[in-house]
Coordinates of C-alpha atoms in Angstrom, one line a residue:
M12 CA -42.4 -21.1 -5.8
R13 CA -40.6 -18.3 -4.2
N14 CA -41.7 -15.8 -1.5
P15 CA -41.2 -12.1 -2.2
V16 CA -37.8 -10.5 -1.2
I17 CA -37.8 -6.8 -0.2
F18 CA -34.8 -4.6 0.2
L19 CA -35.0 -1.3 2.0
F20 CA -31.8 0.8 1.8
L21 CA -31.4 3.4 4.2
D22 CA -28.3 4.6 2.5
E23 CA -28.9 5.1 -1.1
C24 CA -25.1 5.1 -2.1
I25 CA -25.0 1.2 -1.9
R26 CA -28.5 0.5 -3.2
D27 CA -27.8 0.2 -7.0
K28 CA -24.5 -1.8 -6.4
I29 CA -26.4 -4.6 -4.4
L30 CA -29.5 -4.7 -6.4
R31 CA -27.5 -5.4 -9.6
Q32 CA -26.1 -8.4 -7.6
T33 CA -29.4 -9.7 -6.7
E34 CA -30.1 -10.2 -10.5
R35 CA -27.5 -13.0 -10.4
F36 CA -29.5 -14.9 -7.7
F37 CA -33.3 -14.2 -8.2
P38 CA -35.6 -14.2 -11.1
T39 CA -37.1 -11.0 -12.4
G40 CA -40.1 -9.9 -10.2
S41 CA -39.2 -11.7 -7.1
V42 CA -37.0 -8.9 -5.5
F43 CA -38.6 -5.5 -4.7
N44 CA -36.7 -2.4 -3.9
M45 CA -38.5 -0.1 -1.4
P46 CA -37.4 3.5 -1.9
S47 CA -38.3 4.4 1.8
A48 CA -40.2 3.1 4.7
D49 CA -42.9 5.6 3.9
E50 CA -43.7 4.0 0.6
S51 CA -44.3 0.6 2.1
R52 CA -48.0 0.6 0.9
E53 CA -47.0 1.1 -2.6
I54 CA -44.7 -2.0 -2.4
I55 CA -47.4 -4.0 -0.6
A56 CA -49.9 -3.2 -3.6
K57 CA -47.1 -4.4 -6.0
I58 CA -46.4 -7.6 -4.3
Q59 CA -50.2 -8.4 -3.9
A60 CA -50.7 -7.9 -7.7
N61 CA -48.4 -11.0 -8.0
E62 CA -47.3 -10.6 -11.4
G63 CA -44.3 -12.8 -11.0
G64 CA -46.4 -15.7 -9.6
L65 CA -44.8 -15.7 -6.2
R66 CA -46.0 -17.4 -2.8
L67 CA -47.6 -14.7 -0.8
N68 CA -47.9 -16.4 2.7
R69 CA -44.6 -14.8 3.7
V70 CA -42.4 -11.8 2.9
N71 CA -38.8 -11.6 3.6
I72 CA -37.7 -8.0 4.3
Y73 CA -33.9 -6.9 4.4
V74 CA -33.1 -3.4 5.7
V75 CA -29.7 -2.3 4.8
V76 CA -27.8 0.4 6.7
E77 CA -24.3 1.7 7.0
A78 CA -23.4 1.8 10.8
E79 CA -21.2 4.9 10.4
N80 CA -24.2 7.0 9.3
P81 CA -24.9 9.6 12.2
D82 CA -28.7 9.2 11.7
A83 CA -28.6 5.5 11.4
L84 CA -30.3 4.7 14.7
R85 CA -33.2 7.0 14.1
L86 CA -33.6 5.8 10.5
V87 CA -33.5 2.2 11.5
E88 CA -36.1 2.4 14.5
N89 CA -38.4 4.4 12.2
A90 CA -38.1 1.7 9.5
G91 CA -38.5 -1.0 11.9
Q92 CA -41.8 0.4 13.3
R93 CA -43.4 1.1 10.0
L94 CA -42.4 -2.1 8.5
S95 CA -43.6 -4.1 11.3
V96 CA -47.1 -2.5 11.5
Q97 CA -47.9 -2.2 7.8
F98 CA -46.7 -5.5 6.5
R99 CA -48.1 -7.5 9.3
E100 CA -51.4 -6.2 8.6
N101 CA -51.3 -7.6 5.0
F102 CA -49.3 -10.9 5.3
A103 CA -49.5 -14.0 7.5
A104 CA -45.7 -14.2 8.0
V105 CA -43.3 -11.3 7.9
D106 CA -39.6 -11.9 8.5
I107 CA -37.4 -8.7 8.8
T108 CA -33.7 -8.8 8.8
L109 CA -31.5 -5.9 9.7
I110 CA -28.2 -5.8 7.7
I111 CA -25.4 -3.5 9.1
S112 CA -22.6 -2.5 6.9
L113 CA -19.4 -2.0 8.7
N114 CA -16.3 -0.1 7.5
E115 CA -13.3 -1.2 9.5
S116 CA -10.6 0.0 7.0
N117 CA -7.8 2.5 8.1
G118 CA -7.7 4.1 4.7
C119 CA -10.3 6.8 5.1
E120 CA -10.5 10.2 6.7
N121 CA -12.2 10.8 10.0
I122 CA -11.6 7.4 11.3
K123 CA -12.3 8.6 15.0
E124 CA -15.6 10.1 14.0
R125 CA -16.6 7.0 12.0
N126 CA -15.9 4.7 14.8
T127 CA -17.7 6.9 17.4
S128 CA -20.9 6.9 15.1
T129 CA -20.6 3.2 14.5
Y130 CA -20.3 2.3 18.3
K131 CA -23.1 4.7 19.2
F132 CA -25.4 3.2 16.8
L133 CA -24.6 -0.4 17.7
T134 CA -24.8 0.2 21.4
G135 CA -28.2 2.1 20.8
L136 CA -29.9 -1.3 19.5
A137 CA -31.1 -2.0 22.9
T138 CA -34.4 -3.3 21.8
T139 CA -35.3 -4.4 18.2
L140 CA -38.0 -4.5 15.9
F141 CA -36.2 -7.0 13.6
N142 CA -36.0 -11.0 13.6
R143 CA -32.2 -10.8 13.4
I144 CA -29.2 -8.6 12.8
F145 CA -26.4 -9.3 10.4
L146 CA -23.1 -7.5 10.7
I147 CA -21.3 -7.4 7.4
S148 CA -17.8 -5.9 7.5
N149 CA -15.2 -5.1 5.0
K150 CA -12.7 -7.0 7.3
N151 CA -12.9 -10.7 7.1
E152 CA -12.4 -13.3 9.6
Y153 CA -8.7 -13.2 9.3
G154 CA -8.5 -9.5 10.0
E155 CA -7.8 -8.6 6.4
V156 CA -9.2 -5.8 4.4
F157 CA -8.7 -6.1 0.5
S158 CA -9.4 -3.6 -2.3
E159 CA -12.3 -5.9 -3.3
S160 CA -13.8 -6.3 0.2
K161 CA -16.5 -3.8 -0.5
N162 CA -17.6 -5.6 -3.6
N163 CA -17.5 -9.0 -1.8
A164 CA -19.8 -7.5 1.0
H165 CA -22.3 -6.2 -1.6
A166 CA -22.4 -9.6 -3.2
L167 CA -22.9 -11.3 0.2
I168 CA -25.7 -8.9 1.1
A169 CA -27.4 -9.6 -2.2
A170 CA -27.0 -13.3 -1.6
L171 CA -28.3 -13.6 1.9
P172 CA -32.1 -14.2 0.9
L173 CA -30.9 -17.3 -0.6
L174 CA -31.1 -18.9 2.8
N175 CA -34.8 -18.9 2.5
L176 CA -34.6 -21.3 -0.4
T177 CA -33.0 -24.2 1.5
Q178 CA -33.6 -26.2 4.4
S179 CA -32.0 -24.2 7.2
Y180 CA -32.1 -24.1 11.0
F181 CA -29.9 -21.1 11.5
N182 CA -32.6 -18.6 12.1
E183 CA -34.5 -20.9 14.7
A184 CA -31.3 -21.5 16.5
L185 CA -30.3 -18.0 16.8
D186 CA -33.9 -17.1 18.0
A187 CA -33.5 -19.7 20.7
K188 CA -30.2 -18.6 21.8
M189 CA -31.4 -14.9 21.9
A190 CA -34.5 -16.1 23.9
S191 CA -32.3 -18.0 26.5
Q192 CA -29.7 -15.2 27.0
K193 CA -32.2 -12.3 26.7
Q194 CA -29.9 -10.1 24.8
I195 CA -29.4 -9.1 21.2
L196 CA -27.0 -11.7 19.3
F197 CA -25.6 -10.7 16.0
A198 CA -24.8 -12.9 12.9
S199 CA -22.4 -12.6 10.0
A200 CA -21.9 -14.5 6.9
G201 CA -19.2 -15.3 4.1
F202 CA -19.8 -15.8 0.4
W203 CA -17.8 -17.7 -2.3
Q204 CA -18.6 -17.7 -5.9
K205 CA -16.7 -19.1 -8.8
T206 CA -14.5 -16.5 -10.2
P207 CA -14.3 -15.9 -14.0
S208 CA -11.2 -17.4 -15.8
Q209 CA -8.1 -15.5 -15.5
L210 CA -6.4 -17.0 -18.4
N211 CA -7.0 -14.3 -20.9
E212 CA -5.8 -11.7 -18.4
N213 CA -2.8 -13.9 -17.5
R214 CA -1.9 -14.1 -21.3
V215 CA -1.9 -10.2 -21.4
L216 CA 0.2 -10.0 -18.3
H217 CA 2.5 -12.5 -19.8
K218 CA 3.0 -10.2 -22.8
L219 CA 3.5 -7.3 -20.5
A220 CA 6.4 -9.4 -18.8
E221 CA 8.0 -9.8 -22.2
V222 CA 7.8 -6.2 -23.0
L223 CA 9.4 -5.2 -19.6
E224 CA 12.2 -7.8 -20.1
E225 CA 12.9 -6.3 -23.6
E226 CA 13.1 -2.8 -22.1
M227 CA 15.7 -4.0 -19.5
E228 CA 17.7 -5.9 -22.0
S229 CA 17.6 -3.4 -25.1
D230 CA 20.7 -1.7 -26.3
K231 CA 18.8 1.5 -27.0
G232 CA 19.3 2.4 -23.4
M233 CA 22.8 3.3 -24.0
V234 CA 22.2 7.0 -24.2
L235 CA 23.9 10.1 -22.5
L236 CA 23.7 10.2 -18.8
S237 CA 21.2 12.5 -17.2
R238 CA 22.3 15.8 -16.0
E239 CA 22.0 14.6 -12.3
V240 CA 24.5 11.8 -13.1
Q241 CA 26.9 13.9 -15.0
R242 CA 26.8 16.4 -12.1
D243 CA 27.8 13.9 -9.6
K244 CA 30.4 12.4 -11.7
R245 CA 32.8 15.2 -10.6
I246 CA 31.4 17.8 -8.2
A247 CA 34.3 20.1 -7.9
P248 CA 37.0 21.6 -10.4
L249 CA 40.4 20.3 -10.3
S250 CA 42.2 23.6 -9.7
P251 CA 40.3 26.2 -7.7
N252 CA 43.6 28.0 -7.2
I253 CA 44.3 26.3 -3.9
I254 CA 48.1 26.4 -4.4
N255 CA 48.1 30.3 -4.4
N256 CA 45.7 30.5 -1.5
I257 CA 47.6 28.2 0.7
A258 CA 50.9 29.9 -0.2
G259 CA 49.2 33.2 1.1
V260 CA 48.3 31.7 4.5
A261 CA 50.5 33.6 7.3
A262 CA 53.7 31.6 7.6
K263 CA 56.8 31.9 10.1
P264 CA 59.8 33.9 8.4
L265 CA 62.1 31.1 8.0
R266 CA 65.2 30.8 6.0
L267 CA 65.7 28.3 3.0
W268 CA 68.4 26.2 5.0
E269 CA 66.0 25.9 8.0
L270 CA 63.9 23.5 5.8
W271 CA 67.1 21.5 4.7
G272 CA 66.4 17.7 4.9
L273 CA 62.6 17.9 6.0
T274 CA 59.8 16.3 4.1
V275 CA 57.0 18.4 2.6
K276 CA 54.8 17.5 5.5
E277 CA 57.3 18.4 8.1
A278 CA 58.0 21.6 6.4
E279 CA 54.4 22.5 6.4
S280 CA 54.2 21.8 10.3
L281 CA 57.3 24.2 10.6
L282 CA 56.0 26.9 8.3
F283 CA 52.3 27.1 9.1
G284 CA 51.8 25.0 12.2
D285 CA 48.0 24.2 11.8
E286 CA 46.9 27.4 10.1
A287 CA 47.0 25.8 6.7
V288 CA 44.9 23.0 7.5
K289 CA 42.5 25.3 9.4
F290 CA 42.2 27.6 6.4
F291 CA 41.6 24.6 3.9
E292 CA 38.9 23.1 6.3
R293 CA 37.2 26.5 6.8
V294 CA 37.1 27.5 3.1
Y295 CA 37.1 24.3 0.9
M296 CA 35.9 21.5 3.3
R297 CA 32.9 23.6 3.9
K298 CA 32.0 23.8 0.2
I299 CA 32.2 20.0 -0.1
E300 CA 30.2 19.3 3.1
N301 CA 27.4 21.7 1.8
F302 CA 27.2 19.8 -1.3
S303 CA 27.1 16.3 0.4
E304 CA 24.1 17.4 2.3
C305 CA 22.1 18.1 -0.8
E306 CA 19.4 15.2 -1.4
I307 CA 19.4 13.2 -4.5
E308 CA 16.2 13.8 -6.3
A309 CA 14.2 10.8 -7.6
T310 CA 13.2 11.6 -11.0
K311 CA 10.8 9.7 -13.4
K312 CA 12.4 8.2 -16.3
P313 CA 11.7 5.5 -18.9
L314 CA 12.7 1.9 -17.9
Y315 CA 15.3 1.7 -20.5
Q316 CA 17.0 4.8 -19.4
A317 CA 17.1 3.7 -15.8
V318 CA 18.7 0.4 -17.0
S319 CA 21.4 2.5 -18.9
E320 CA 22.0 4.9 -16.1
E321 CA 22.5 2.0 -13.7
A322 CA 25.1 0.2 -15.8
E323 CA 26.9 3.5 -16.5
L324 CA 26.9 4.4 -12.7
R325 CA 28.7 1.1 -12.1
E326 CA 31.4 1.9 -14.5
I327 CA 31.7 5.5 -13.0
I328 CA 31.9 4.1 -9.5
S329 CA 34.9 1.9 -10.5
E330 CA 36.7 4.9 -12.2
T331 CA 36.1 7.1 -9.1
E332 CA 37.4 4.4 -6.8
N333 CA 40.7 3.9 -9.0
K334 CA 41.1 7.8 -9.0
L335 CA 40.7 7.9 -5.3
H336 CA 43.4 5.2 -5.0
E337 CA 45.7 7.2 -7.4
L338 CA 45.2 10.5 -5.5
R339 CA 45.9 8.8 -2.0
G340 CA 49.2 7.6 -3.4
S341 CA 50.0 11.0 -5.0
M342 CA 49.4 12.8 -1.7
G343 CA 51.4 10.4 0.3
Q344 CA 54.3 10.6 -2.2
I345 CA 54.5 14.4 -2.0
E346 CA 54.2 14.6 1.7
V347 CA 57.3 12.4 2.1
T348 CA 59.4 14.4 -0.6
I349 CA 62.6 15.6 0.9
C350 CA 63.4 19.4 0.6
R351 CA 66.8 19.5 -1.2
P352 CA 68.4 22.3 -2.9
K353 CA 68.0 20.5 -6.5
F354 CA 64.3 20.3 -6.1
F355 CA 63.6 24.0 -5.0
G356 CA 65.2 27.3 -5.1
S357 CA 63.1 29.3 -2.5
I358 CA 60.7 29.3 0.2
D359 CA 57.7 29.9 -2.2
Y360 CA 58.6 26.6 -3.9
V361 CA 58.1 24.6 -0.7
K362 CA 54.8 26.5 -0.2
N363 CA 53.7 25.5 -3.9
R364 CA 54.5 21.9 -3.0
I365 CA 52.4 22.1 0.2
G366 CA 49.6 23.7 -1.9
E367 CA 49.8 20.9 -4.2
V368 CA 49.0 18.3 -1.4
Y369 CA 46.0 20.4 -0.6
T370 CA 44.8 20.5 -4.1
L371 CA 44.9 16.8 -4.4
R372 CA 43.2 16.6 -1.0
Y373 CA 40.4 18.7 -2.3
E374 CA 40.0 16.6 -5.4
Y375 CA 40.0 13.4 -3.1
E376 CA 37.5 14.8 -0.7
S377 CA 35.3 16.0 -3.5
L378 CA 35.5 12.6 -5.2
L379 CA 34.5 10.8 -2.0
V380 CA 31.3 12.8 -1.9
A381 CA 30.8 12.2 -5.5
L382 CA 31.4 8.4 -4.8
D383 CA 28.9 8.4 -2.0
R384 CA 26.3 10.1 -4.3
Q385 CA 27.1 7.7 -7.2
K386 CA 26.6 4.7 -4.9
S387 CA 23.4 6.1 -3.5
K388 CA 22.1 6.7 -6.9
Q389 CA 23.2 3.4 -8.2
A390 CA 21.5 1.6 -5.4
Q391 CA 18.3 3.4 -6.0
L392 CA 18.2 2.4 -9.4
E393 CA 19.3 -1.1 -8.6
S394 CA 16.6 -1.4 -6.1
Y395 CA 14.0 -0.3 -8.6
L396 CA 15.2 -2.6 -11.3
D397 CA 15.3 -5.7 -8.8
Y398 CA 11.6 -4.7 -8.0
I399 CA 10.8 -4.7 -11.8
R400 CA 12.5 -8.1 -12.2
G401 CA 10.5 -9.5 -9.3
V402 CA 7.2 -8.2 -11.1
V403 CA 8.4 -9.7 -14.3
Q404 CA 9.0 -13.2 -12.6
T405 CA 5.6 -13.0 -10.9
L406 CA 3.7 -12.3 -14.1
K407 CA 5.7 -15.1 -15.8
S408 CA 4.6 -17.5 -13.1
L409 CA 0.8 -16.8 -13.8
P410 CA -0.7 -19.9 -15.1
L411 CA -1.8 -20.3 -18.7
T412 CA -4.0 -23.5 -18.2
E413 CA -7.1 -24.0 -16.1
P414 CA -6.4 -25.6 -12.7
P415 CA -8.4 -28.8 -12.0
P416 CA -11.9 -28.2 -10.8
K417 CA -12.4 -27.8 -7.0
T418 CA -14.7 -30.1 -4.9
L419 CA -17.2 -28.2 -2.5
N420 CA -15.2 -29.2 0.4
E421 CA -12.1 -27.4 -1.2
T422 CA -14.1 -24.4 -1.8
E423 CA -15.2 -23.5 1.8
P424 CA -11.9 -21.8 2.7
Y425 CA -12.6 -19.3 0.0
A426 CA -15.7 -18.0 1.7
P427 CA -14.3 -16.1 4.7
I428 CA -16.8 -14.7 7.0
Q429 CA -17.2 -10.9 6.7
I430 CA -16.4 -9.9 10.3
S431 CA -13.3 -10.4 12.4
L432 CA -14.3 -11.8 15.9
L433 CA -12.3 -11.9 19.1
R434 CA -13.8 -15.4 19.7
S435 CA -15.6 -17.9 17.7
D436 CA -16.4 -20.6 20.3
D437 CA -20.0 -21.8 21.0
L438 CA -21.4 -20.1 17.9
I439 CA -24.0 -21.3 15.4
R440 CA -22.7 -22.3 12.0
E441 CA -24.2 -23.3 8.8
S442 CA -22.9 -23.6 5.3
H443 CA -25.1 -24.0 2.0
T444 CA -24.3 -24.3 -1.6
F445 CA -26.4 -22.7 -4.2
N446 CA -26.2 -21.8 -8.0
T447 CA -26.6 -18.4 -9.6
M448 CA -29.2 -17.8 -12.3
N449 CA -26.4 -18.7 -14.7
G450 CA -25.7 -22.1 -13.0
E451 CA -22.5 -21.0 -11.5
P452 CA -21.8 -22.5 -8.1
C453 CA -21.7 -20.5 -4.9
L454 CA -21.2 -21.1 -1.2
L455 CA -22.9 -19.3 1.6
R456 CA -21.5 -19.6 5.2
L457 CA -23.2 -18.3 8.3
I458 CA -22.1 -17.7 11.8
G459 CA -24.3 -16.4 14.6
G460 CA -24.7 -15.8 18.2
F461 CA -22.0 -13.3 19.2
T462 CA -22.3 -10.0 21.0
L463 CA -20.8 -6.6 20.6
Q464 CA -18.1 -7.5 23.1
D465 CA -16.9 -10.5 20.6
F466 CA -15.4 -8.1 18.1
R467 CA -13.5 -4.9 18.3
I468 CA -14.1 -1.7 16.1
Q469 CA -10.7 -0.4 15.5

């Protein structure tokens, strides 16, 4: 026969979640939910009616509170005093455990206020009306906080009363250690239960991997490039009238024969000095620089389109690099052209040839910017596709057959204690194996005898 188990939740937000978990470990009628410490007499009457055929020589009470609650200390002291008086008037043995839920994750707002409230509450427990105090954190003994940590903590709190169903010396050892050290010592625990089979979910994920692979290999991705990629393919027109503008730059009043035998580059130096290049850089290079500073926007697109654009960009990059090579050759060829009568008939012809060099340079500099943007966009898409390929490989590696059953010795590492301690020496430890109401195995690990100085609230 079992003794009654009573839960008093000082924070209602976690009550239903934990009570649902208790149904997996205890038969109907053996666990009582006390709405508040003020209603203890109604609960006492229900227990004494004993409709569940329980042993009434002892009651086990669990008071659950969240440490970050600013009113936690007042609520706990009030509950401890009322429970201690009223239940001990009606039952021969009353064991009251305080369970403190700690939130140590960094993914919440007002972390500073939360930690301040938690520290104030814990340090305020100078005296206690409870037989023992459990600290259950969402951070495990390895300093890890997972998305499922909260649910694990709820299952652990619901399973703690299982300790009363087995031969255990944990409570006695903790009481003796507190008496010898004359200070409050805390306990914590870890809980492992057999997880449901992942095979059905794995099959779904394998199918997802196949769909992703098909999307990445499908030829339906061969579509027109997005406007963004088309824009970056060529960012400037080929002929922005540079020849006429360069020819209009103030030049020295030279005669035709003074340029006899000079290269186009040498003729530019003699005619314009550095004024032509200054004009080009001030007017045209500034346009190119302004565009190069524009950020490439990350836009959402279907996977097949990302595959298509990444492949197209690789071809465009190759074309751009070839064009740049041709432009470098053309510029160099014009610059070393010798100014001879058969090639020109006036000073304006020389100026036009100089303007051609700057036209090619404008296109060259424009394509350099385009190439940089093309490579950045291609690298962005390639990184995204590599990530998807990694996801596909991970999904395909998920097992589709059941692994061999684990022994109890192998299951212990899967029950991490739900608190991260700065030390673990000279502490009290126990482990117990149980079955749920459905016969599923579970493991409860206990550790006790540490102080507030033995763990750090971040």
